Short mmCIF file of N, CA and C in Angstrom, two decimals:
data_model
loop_
_atom_site.label_atom_id
_atom_site.label_comp_id
_atom_site.label_asym_id
_atom_site.label_seq_id
_atom_site.Cartn_x
_atom_site.Cartn_y
_atom_site.Cartn_z
N UNK A 1 -53.87 -7.04 7.17
CA UNK A 1 -53.04 -6.19 7.55
C UNK A 1 -53.43 -4.83 8.47
N UNK A 2 -52.71 -4.52 9.58
CA UNK A 2 -53.38 -3.63 10.58
C UNK A 2 -53.28 -2.20 9.91
N UNK A 3 -54.44 -1.29 10.49
CA UNK A 3 -54.25 -0.07 10.13
C UNK A 3 -53.22 0.83 9.96
N UNK A 4 -52.18 0.45 10.76
CA UNK A 4 -50.90 1.23 10.90
C UNK A 4 -50.01 0.78 9.88
N UNK A 5 -49.69 -0.54 9.53
CA UNK A 5 -49.17 -1.06 8.54
C UNK A 5 -50.06 -0.52 6.88
N UNK A 6 -51.07 -0.86 7.12
CA UNK A 6 -52.02 0.10 5.95
C UNK A 6 -51.34 1.54 5.51
N UNK A 7 -51.55 2.08 6.62
CA UNK A 7 -50.88 3.39 6.25
C UNK A 7 -49.32 3.36 5.61
N UNK A 8 -48.57 2.77 6.03
CA UNK A 8 -47.49 2.91 5.16
C UNK A 8 -47.09 2.08 4.34
N UNK A 9 -48.13 1.25 3.95
CA UNK A 9 -48.37 0.30 2.50
C UNK A 9 -49.01 1.48 1.54
N UNK A 10 -49.58 2.50 2.28
CA UNK A 10 -50.41 3.04 1.17
C UNK A 10 -49.36 4.55 0.85
N UNK A 11 -48.54 4.61 1.11
CA UNK A 11 -47.62 6.11 1.28
C UNK A 11 -46.65 5.65 -0.38
N UNK A 12 -46.49 6.43 -0.85
CA UNK A 12 -45.48 6.44 -2.04
C UNK A 12 -44.17 6.45 -1.65
N UNK A 13 -43.45 6.46 -2.66
CA UNK A 13 -41.92 6.32 -2.34
C UNK A 13 -41.50 7.66 -1.82
N UNK A 14 -40.43 8.05 -1.40
CA UNK A 14 -40.08 9.49 -1.03
C UNK A 14 -39.66 10.32 -1.99
N UNK A 15 -39.99 11.14 -2.32
CA UNK A 15 -39.66 12.27 -3.42
C UNK A 15 -37.98 12.46 -3.38
N UNK A 16 -37.30 11.78 -3.73
CA UNK A 16 -35.61 11.95 -3.20
C UNK A 16 -35.43 12.99 -4.38
N UNK A 17 -35.85 13.45 -5.37
CA UNK A 17 -35.83 14.30 -6.53
C UNK A 17 -36.18 15.77 -5.85
N UNK A 18 -37.23 15.78 -5.08
CA UNK A 18 -37.62 17.12 -4.45
C UNK A 18 -36.72 17.52 -3.22
N UNK A 19 -36.48 16.07 -2.63
CA UNK A 19 -35.67 16.46 -1.59
C UNK A 19 -34.29 16.95 -1.74
N UNK A 20 -33.62 16.61 -2.81
CA UNK A 20 -32.60 16.80 -3.46
C UNK A 20 -32.70 18.68 -3.81
N UNK A 21 -33.89 18.93 -4.86
CA UNK A 21 -34.15 20.22 -4.89
C UNK A 21 -33.83 21.17 -3.91
N UNK A 22 -34.46 20.70 -3.02
CA UNK A 22 -34.68 21.76 -1.63
C UNK A 22 -33.33 21.56 -0.90
N UNK A 23 -32.30 20.33 -0.60
CA UNK A 23 -30.94 20.81 -0.23
C UNK A 23 -30.62 21.72 -1.06
N UNK A 24 -30.51 21.74 -2.26
CA UNK A 24 -29.79 22.44 -3.38
C UNK A 24 -30.00 23.97 -3.11
N UNK A 25 -31.25 24.12 -2.88
CA UNK A 25 -31.60 25.64 -2.43
C UNK A 25 -31.43 25.90 -1.16
N UNK A 26 -30.98 25.09 -0.36
CA UNK A 26 -30.54 25.11 1.26
C UNK A 26 -29.11 25.95 0.95
N UNK A 27 -28.64 25.14 0.06
CA UNK A 27 -26.91 25.19 0.02
C UNK A 27 -26.62 26.31 -0.82
N UNK A 28 -27.19 26.56 -1.89
CA UNK A 28 -27.21 27.69 -2.96
C UNK A 28 -27.46 29.04 -1.91
N UNK A 29 -28.43 29.06 -1.11
CA UNK A 29 -28.72 30.05 -0.40
C UNK A 29 -27.63 30.38 0.57
N UNK A 30 -27.16 29.49 1.26
CA UNK A 30 -26.13 29.46 2.32
C UNK A 30 -24.84 30.35 1.65
N UNK A 31 -24.63 29.70 0.51
CA UNK A 31 -23.42 29.89 -0.27
C UNK A 31 -23.53 31.20 -0.84
N UNK A 32 -24.44 31.64 -1.42
CA UNK A 32 -24.90 32.93 -1.80
C UNK A 32 -24.25 33.88 -0.69
N UNK A 33 -25.29 33.55 0.23
CA UNK A 33 -24.87 34.38 1.63
C UNK A 33 -23.45 34.35 1.74
N UNK A 34 -22.59 33.35 1.99
CA UNK A 34 -21.31 33.31 2.32
C UNK A 34 -20.59 34.29 1.21
N UNK A 35 -20.87 34.34 -0.25
CA UNK A 35 -20.18 35.14 -1.10
C UNK A 35 -20.55 36.60 -1.01
N UNK A 36 -21.76 36.80 -0.80
CA UNK A 36 -21.99 38.37 -0.60
C UNK A 36 -21.49 38.96 1.02
N UNK A 37 -21.62 38.34 1.77
CA UNK A 37 -20.92 38.67 3.04
C UNK A 37 -19.53 38.81 2.87
N UNK A 38 -18.87 37.94 2.37
CA UNK A 38 -17.43 38.22 1.74
C UNK A 38 -17.23 39.35 1.07
N UNK A 39 -18.02 39.64 0.01
CA UNK A 39 -17.71 40.84 -0.77
C UNK A 39 -18.00 42.24 -0.21
N UNK A 40 -19.01 41.96 0.91
CA UNK A 40 -19.31 43.49 1.52
C UNK A 40 -18.51 43.61 2.73
N UNK A 41 -17.47 42.60 2.98
CA UNK A 41 -16.66 42.57 3.94
C UNK A 41 -17.01 42.45 5.60
N UNK A 42 -17.99 41.43 5.57
CA UNK A 42 -18.57 41.07 6.76
C UNK A 42 -17.68 40.18 7.68
N UNK A 43 -17.00 40.50 8.63
CA UNK A 43 -16.26 39.89 9.54
C UNK A 43 -17.17 38.88 10.29
N UNK A 44 -16.75 37.66 10.38
CA UNK A 44 -17.13 36.60 11.15
C UNK A 44 -17.17 36.77 12.74
N UNK A 45 -18.06 36.55 13.57
CA UNK A 45 -17.40 36.50 15.03
C UNK A 45 -16.25 35.75 15.36
N UNK A 46 -15.55 36.08 16.30
CA UNK A 46 -14.70 35.29 16.85
C UNK A 46 -15.11 34.08 17.38
N UNK A 47 -16.10 34.18 18.13
CA UNK A 47 -16.48 33.17 18.91
C UNK A 47 -18.44 33.38 18.74
N UNK A 48 -18.68 32.29 19.43
CA UNK A 48 -20.43 32.55 19.62
C UNK A 48 -20.79 32.15 21.19
N UNK A 49 -20.85 33.07 21.73
CA UNK A 49 -21.27 32.66 23.14
C UNK A 49 -22.52 32.06 23.49
N UNK A 50 -22.32 31.03 24.49
CA UNK A 50 -23.43 29.89 24.80
C UNK A 50 -24.90 30.51 24.99
N UNK A 51 -24.55 31.98 25.33
CA UNK A 51 -25.98 32.58 25.66
C UNK A 51 -26.80 32.61 24.17
N UNK A 52 -25.57 33.05 23.18
CA UNK A 52 -26.36 33.63 21.93
C UNK A 52 -26.67 31.95 21.26
N UNK A 53 -26.06 31.04 21.35
CA UNK A 53 -26.67 29.84 20.77
C UNK A 53 -27.79 29.30 21.30
N UNK A 54 -28.14 29.15 22.81
CA UNK A 54 -29.15 29.07 23.31
C UNK A 54 -30.46 29.96 22.82
N UNK A 55 -30.25 31.25 22.49
CA UNK A 55 -31.13 32.18 22.07
C UNK A 55 -31.55 31.96 20.78
N UNK A 56 -30.55 31.55 19.86
CA UNK A 56 -30.97 31.27 18.55
C UNK A 56 -31.36 29.78 18.41
N UNK A 57 -31.15 28.96 19.55
CA UNK A 57 -31.89 27.62 19.56
C UNK A 57 -33.36 27.79 19.93
N UNK A 58 -33.82 28.91 20.69
CA UNK A 58 -35.11 29.11 21.24
C UNK A 58 -35.75 29.58 19.75
N UNK A 59 -35.06 30.59 19.30
CA UNK A 59 -35.67 31.06 18.30
C UNK A 59 -36.03 30.32 17.00
N UNK A 60 -34.96 29.31 16.59
CA UNK A 60 -35.09 28.34 15.60
C UNK A 60 -36.27 27.42 16.19
N UNK A 61 -36.57 26.78 17.40
CA UNK A 61 -37.64 26.24 17.53
C UNK A 61 -38.90 26.87 17.45
N UNK A 62 -39.18 28.03 17.92
CA UNK A 62 -40.51 28.76 17.91
C UNK A 62 -40.67 29.14 16.49
N UNK A 63 -39.69 29.53 15.82
CA UNK A 63 -39.91 29.83 14.30
C UNK A 63 -40.51 28.53 13.39
N UNK A 64 -39.79 27.48 13.83
CA UNK A 64 -40.54 26.09 13.09
C UNK A 64 -41.66 25.64 13.29
N UNK A 65 -42.19 26.05 14.83
CA UNK A 65 -43.30 25.68 15.34
C UNK A 65 -44.55 26.56 14.57
N UNK A 66 -44.27 28.03 14.66
CA UNK A 66 -45.02 28.94 14.01
C UNK A 66 -45.29 28.60 12.62
N UNK A 67 -44.29 28.11 11.94
CA UNK A 67 -44.38 27.84 10.34
C UNK A 67 -45.14 26.53 10.35
N UNK A 68 -44.83 25.60 10.94
CA UNK A 68 -45.39 23.91 10.58
C UNK A 68 -46.81 23.81 11.42
N UNK A 69 -47.05 24.48 12.78
CA UNK A 69 -48.08 24.08 13.41
C UNK A 69 -49.13 25.44 13.66
N UNK A 70 -48.83 26.43 13.44
CA UNK A 70 -49.70 27.54 13.87
C UNK A 70 -50.81 27.64 12.66
N UNK A 71 -51.88 27.78 13.45
CA UNK A 71 -53.16 28.03 12.53
C UNK A 71 -53.18 29.11 11.40
N UNK A 72 -52.57 30.28 11.80
CA UNK A 72 -52.66 31.58 10.87
C UNK A 72 -51.49 31.34 9.63
N UNK A 73 -50.49 30.32 10.01
CA UNK A 73 -49.78 29.94 8.95
C UNK A 73 -50.22 28.86 8.08
N UNK A 74 -51.26 28.47 8.32
CA UNK A 74 -51.69 27.67 7.30
C UNK A 74 -52.00 27.76 5.82
N UNK A 75 -51.96 29.26 5.66
CA UNK A 75 -52.00 29.64 3.76
C UNK A 75 -50.69 29.29 3.16
N UNK A 76 -49.55 29.06 3.78
CA UNK A 76 -48.11 28.68 3.67
C UNK A 76 -48.38 27.23 3.26
N UNK A 77 -48.85 26.79 4.21
CA UNK A 77 -48.69 24.83 4.04
C UNK A 77 -49.72 24.55 2.89
N UNK A 78 -50.79 24.91 2.87
CA UNK A 78 -51.88 25.04 2.04
C UNK A 78 -51.78 24.30 1.05
N UNK A 79 -51.03 24.71 0.16
CA UNK A 79 -50.89 24.32 -1.29
C UNK A 79 -49.99 22.81 -1.27
N UNK A 80 -49.34 22.53 -0.07
CA UNK A 80 -48.54 21.62 -0.06
C UNK A 80 -49.01 20.37 0.66
N UNK A 81 -49.79 20.74 1.68
CA UNK A 81 -50.38 19.75 3.00
C UNK A 81 -51.71 19.92 3.06
N UNK A 82 -52.44 18.73 3.71
CA UNK A 82 -53.76 18.66 4.12
C UNK A 82 -53.83 18.44 5.66
N UNK A 83 -54.99 19.08 6.33
CA UNK A 83 -55.10 18.82 7.51
C UNK A 83 -55.50 17.67 7.99
N UNK A 84 -54.50 17.16 9.08
CA UNK A 84 -54.86 15.72 9.36
C UNK A 84 -55.35 15.64 10.74
N UNK A 85 -55.27 16.77 11.80
CA UNK A 85 -55.58 16.50 12.93
C UNK A 85 -55.30 17.92 13.78
N UNK A 86 -55.80 18.06 14.86
CA UNK A 86 -55.65 19.12 15.67
C UNK A 86 -54.64 18.87 16.82
N UNK A 87 -53.61 19.42 16.98
CA UNK A 87 -52.60 18.97 18.25
C UNK A 87 -52.91 19.73 19.70
N UNK A 88 -51.93 19.78 20.85
CA UNK A 88 -52.30 20.32 21.82
C UNK A 88 -52.37 21.89 21.44
N UNK A 89 -52.88 22.48 22.38
CA UNK A 89 -52.94 24.12 22.23
C UNK A 89 -53.06 24.69 21.07
N UNK A 90 -54.42 23.60 20.38
CA UNK A 90 -54.57 24.54 19.29
C UNK A 90 -53.81 24.38 17.96
N UNK A 91 -52.66 23.60 18.18
CA UNK A 91 -51.74 23.83 17.15
C UNK A 91 -52.43 22.36 16.31
N UNK A 92 -52.09 22.72 14.92
CA UNK A 92 -52.76 22.06 13.80
C UNK A 92 -51.68 20.84 13.24
N UNK A 93 -52.15 19.73 12.83
CA UNK A 93 -51.28 18.86 12.43
C UNK A 93 -51.40 18.55 10.91
N UNK A 94 -50.71 18.91 10.07
CA UNK A 94 -51.06 18.87 8.65
C UNK A 94 -49.82 17.82 7.99
N UNK A 95 -50.50 17.00 6.89
CA UNK A 95 -49.75 15.88 6.25
C UNK A 95 -49.33 16.49 4.73
N UNK A 96 -48.32 16.21 4.46
CA UNK A 96 -47.83 16.50 2.95
C UNK A 96 -48.96 15.47 1.90
N UNK A 97 -49.17 16.44 0.90
CA UNK A 97 -49.86 15.88 -0.09
C UNK A 97 -49.17 16.01 -1.55
N UNK A 98 -49.61 15.17 -2.87
CA UNK A 98 -48.90 15.48 -3.70
C UNK A 98 -47.84 14.36 -4.15
N UNK A 99 -47.16 14.68 -4.98
CA UNK A 99 -45.91 13.94 -5.59
C UNK A 99 -44.81 15.17 -5.83
N UNK A 100 -43.45 14.42 -6.02
CA UNK A 100 -42.33 15.22 -6.58
C UNK A 100 -41.91 16.36 -5.39
N UNK A 101 -41.77 17.50 -6.11
CA UNK A 101 -41.53 18.67 -5.32
C UNK A 101 -42.38 19.14 -4.48
N UNK A 102 -43.78 19.11 -4.52
CA UNK A 102 -44.79 19.40 -3.95
C UNK A 102 -45.21 18.61 -2.50
N UNK A 103 -44.83 17.09 -3.12
CA UNK A 103 -44.66 16.65 -1.31
C UNK A 103 -43.45 16.84 -0.79
N UNK A 104 -42.05 17.19 -1.22
CA UNK A 104 -41.21 17.26 -0.32
C UNK A 104 -41.15 18.58 0.08
N UNK A 105 -41.89 19.71 -0.48
CA UNK A 105 -42.20 20.84 0.28
C UNK A 105 -42.98 20.74 1.45
N UNK A 106 -44.45 19.86 1.33
CA UNK A 106 -45.04 19.41 2.38
C UNK A 106 -44.44 18.94 3.22
N UNK A 107 -43.55 17.85 3.01
CA UNK A 107 -42.92 17.01 4.08
C UNK A 107 -41.60 17.85 5.06
N UNK A 108 -41.24 19.04 4.21
CA UNK A 108 -40.29 20.07 4.92
C UNK A 108 -41.40 20.92 5.87
N UNK A 109 -42.25 21.74 5.05
CA UNK A 109 -43.15 22.52 6.30
C UNK A 109 -44.29 21.85 7.08
N UNK A 110 -44.42 20.69 7.19
CA UNK A 110 -45.14 20.01 8.12
C UNK A 110 -44.06 19.45 9.08
N UNK A 111 -42.91 19.68 9.01
CA UNK A 111 -42.16 19.08 10.04
C UNK A 111 -41.60 20.29 10.73
N UNK A 112 -41.72 20.10 11.87
CA UNK A 112 -41.01 20.96 12.94
C UNK A 112 -39.56 21.16 13.07
N UNK A 113 -39.05 19.76 12.89
CA UNK A 113 -37.82 19.73 13.00
C UNK A 113 -36.72 19.89 11.53
N UNK A 114 -37.51 19.37 10.72
CA UNK A 114 -36.97 19.74 9.47
C UNK A 114 -37.08 21.28 9.21
N UNK A 115 -37.87 22.18 9.78
CA UNK A 115 -38.04 23.45 9.30
C UNK A 115 -36.89 24.30 10.27
N UNK A 116 -36.86 23.52 11.60
CA UNK A 116 -35.99 24.24 12.46
C UNK A 116 -34.51 24.48 11.81
N UNK A 117 -34.18 23.43 11.22
CA UNK A 117 -32.65 23.53 10.55
C UNK A 117 -32.70 24.72 9.43
N UNK A 118 -33.73 25.06 8.86
CA UNK A 118 -33.69 26.10 7.79
C UNK A 118 -33.92 27.55 8.72
N UNK A 119 -34.80 27.60 9.79
CA UNK A 119 -34.66 28.68 10.66
C UNK A 119 -33.31 28.92 11.18
N UNK A 120 -32.69 27.70 11.91
CA UNK A 120 -31.54 27.78 12.04
C UNK A 120 -30.34 28.58 11.25
N UNK A 121 -30.51 27.97 10.13
CA UNK A 121 -29.39 28.36 8.79
C UNK A 121 -29.72 29.93 8.77
N UNK A 122 -30.97 30.25 8.58
CA UNK A 122 -30.94 31.68 8.40
C UNK A 122 -30.75 32.67 9.56
N UNK A 123 -30.84 32.12 10.94
CA UNK A 123 -30.55 32.83 11.96
C UNK A 123 -29.07 33.01 12.18
N UNK A 124 -28.26 32.10 11.66
CA UNK A 124 -26.70 31.94 11.64
C UNK A 124 -26.25 32.99 10.82
N UNK A 125 -26.80 32.74 9.58
CA UNK A 125 -26.42 33.87 8.41
C UNK A 125 -26.78 35.22 9.22
N UNK A 126 -27.65 35.57 9.65
CA UNK A 126 -27.88 36.81 10.35
C UNK A 126 -27.37 36.97 11.50
N UNK A 127 -26.79 36.38 12.33
CA UNK A 127 -26.14 36.45 13.21
C UNK A 127 -24.58 37.01 12.61
N UNK A 128 -24.11 36.37 11.65
CA UNK A 128 -22.81 36.86 11.03
C UNK A 128 -22.97 38.11 10.48
N UNK A 129 -23.93 38.54 10.06
CA UNK A 129 -24.20 39.93 9.47
C UNK A 129 -24.37 41.13 10.41
N UNK A 130 -25.22 40.58 11.40
CA UNK A 130 -25.99 41.69 12.47
C UNK A 130 -26.20 41.00 13.62
N UNK A 131 -25.17 40.62 14.55
CA UNK A 131 -25.76 40.15 15.71
C UNK A 131 -26.50 40.74 16.78
N UNK A 132 -26.66 42.06 16.65
CA UNK A 132 -27.43 42.85 17.61
C UNK A 132 -28.91 42.61 17.01
N UNK A 133 -29.17 42.81 15.76
CA UNK A 133 -30.62 42.24 15.17
C UNK A 133 -30.94 41.21 15.60
N UNK A 134 -29.86 40.01 15.24
CA UNK A 134 -30.21 38.54 15.44
C UNK A 134 -30.58 38.72 16.95
N UNK A 135 -29.91 38.99 17.75
CA UNK A 135 -30.34 38.73 19.20
C UNK A 135 -31.60 39.31 19.60
N UNK A 136 -31.91 40.33 19.05
CA UNK A 136 -33.25 41.04 18.97
C UNK A 136 -34.44 40.07 18.89
N UNK A 137 -34.26 39.58 17.53
CA UNK A 137 -34.86 38.72 17.00
C UNK A 137 -35.27 37.49 17.80
N UNK A 138 -34.07 36.97 18.19
CA UNK A 138 -34.22 35.75 19.03
C UNK A 138 -34.50 36.02 20.31
N UNK A 139 -34.28 37.04 20.74
CA UNK A 139 -35.19 37.24 22.00
C UNK A 139 -36.54 37.48 22.00
N UNK A 140 -37.08 38.03 20.88
CA UNK A 140 -38.58 38.04 20.63
C UNK A 140 -39.14 36.43 20.43
N UNK A 141 -38.64 35.80 19.95
CA UNK A 141 -38.88 34.51 19.41
C UNK A 141 -38.86 33.60 20.96
N UNK A 142 -37.57 34.08 21.72
CA UNK A 142 -37.49 33.09 22.75
C UNK A 142 -38.57 33.48 23.88
N UNK A 143 -38.95 34.80 23.91
CA UNK A 143 -40.04 35.46 24.71
C UNK A 143 -41.31 34.57 24.76
N UNK A 144 -41.79 34.36 23.11
CA UNK A 144 -42.72 33.52 22.84
C UNK A 144 -42.52 31.92 23.15
N UNK A 145 -41.40 31.60 23.22
CA UNK A 145 -41.22 30.10 23.50
C UNK A 145 -41.45 29.99 25.08
N UNK A 146 -40.93 31.22 25.76
CA UNK A 146 -41.22 31.06 27.50
C UNK A 146 -42.66 31.18 27.57
N UNK A 147 -43.47 31.88 26.80
CA UNK A 147 -44.80 32.33 26.96
C UNK A 147 -45.64 30.94 26.72
N UNK A 148 -45.23 30.19 25.86
CA UNK A 148 -45.87 28.68 25.34
C UNK A 148 -45.61 27.98 26.74
N UNK A 149 -44.54 28.04 27.20
CA UNK A 149 -44.49 27.03 28.38
C UNK A 149 -45.05 27.64 29.53
N UNK A 150 -45.28 28.88 29.92
CA UNK A 150 -45.96 29.14 31.04
C UNK A 150 -47.32 28.75 30.61
N UNK A 151 -47.90 29.12 29.50
CA UNK A 151 -49.30 28.71 28.96
C UNK A 151 -49.75 26.93 29.65
N UNK A 152 -48.32 26.38 29.10
CA UNK A 152 -48.56 24.91 29.16
C UNK A 152 -48.80 24.75 30.79
N UNK A 153 -48.06 25.30 31.65
CA UNK A 153 -47.86 25.09 33.15
C UNK A 153 -48.89 25.86 33.62
N UNK A 154 -49.72 26.76 33.34
CA UNK A 154 -50.88 27.33 33.76
C UNK A 154 -52.09 26.38 33.44
N UNK A 155 -52.14 25.73 32.28
CA UNK A 155 -53.25 24.66 31.73
C UNK A 155 -53.00 23.52 32.89
N UNK A 156 -51.78 22.79 33.07
CA UNK A 156 -51.53 21.63 33.81
C UNK A 156 -52.01 22.11 35.54
N UNK A 157 -51.64 23.36 35.93
CA UNK A 157 -52.06 24.01 37.23
C UNK A 157 -53.80 23.69 37.32
N UNK A 158 -54.34 24.38 36.14
CA UNK A 158 -55.53 24.58 36.28
C UNK A 158 -56.26 22.97 36.35
N UNK A 159 -55.67 22.01 35.56
CA UNK A 159 -56.29 20.58 35.20
C UNK A 159 -56.09 20.06 36.97
N UNK A 160 -55.00 20.15 37.26
CA UNK A 160 -54.78 19.50 38.79
C UNK A 160 -55.76 20.04 39.67
N UNK A 161 -55.99 21.31 39.84
CA UNK A 161 -56.93 21.93 40.56
C UNK A 161 -58.26 21.44 40.37
N UNK A 162 -58.56 21.42 39.27
CA UNK A 162 -59.96 20.94 38.73
C UNK A 162 -60.18 19.28 39.23
N UNK A 163 -59.23 18.56 38.91
CA UNK A 163 -59.45 17.38 39.59
C UNK A 163 -58.58 16.24 39.69
#
């Protein structure tokens, strides 16, 4: 058996019950927000300009990277994951550990794509309640995203110049 095949054979079944619990938390949170917003008279925006969609997309991207890959947020992931490797630009790569709900949470907080859905959900709820505040937060995360890309561009330029 090849090493890659052995890795997959060694993995346990997906924690479907844990996934269902997490999906239920997401749906319940969204539903609770919707009920509270309605009770408080929050009016949904007539439309969402494309610029705001891009801003929230950049913010969800960066928030998910901070949660899933940043060294400083390792304390959030530590109960549910173990360090697997170090990625580009000092990002860390964690893998889920345990079983059941623990593993499901580990799967969620070690996957930037999975966490981005939660971040986007939070941003959409925030946008409905306070578009100006959400734009400000989105601008902050967007600035971090631009800064990351500039860091990558600088590093690539230095590597090219060196050789």
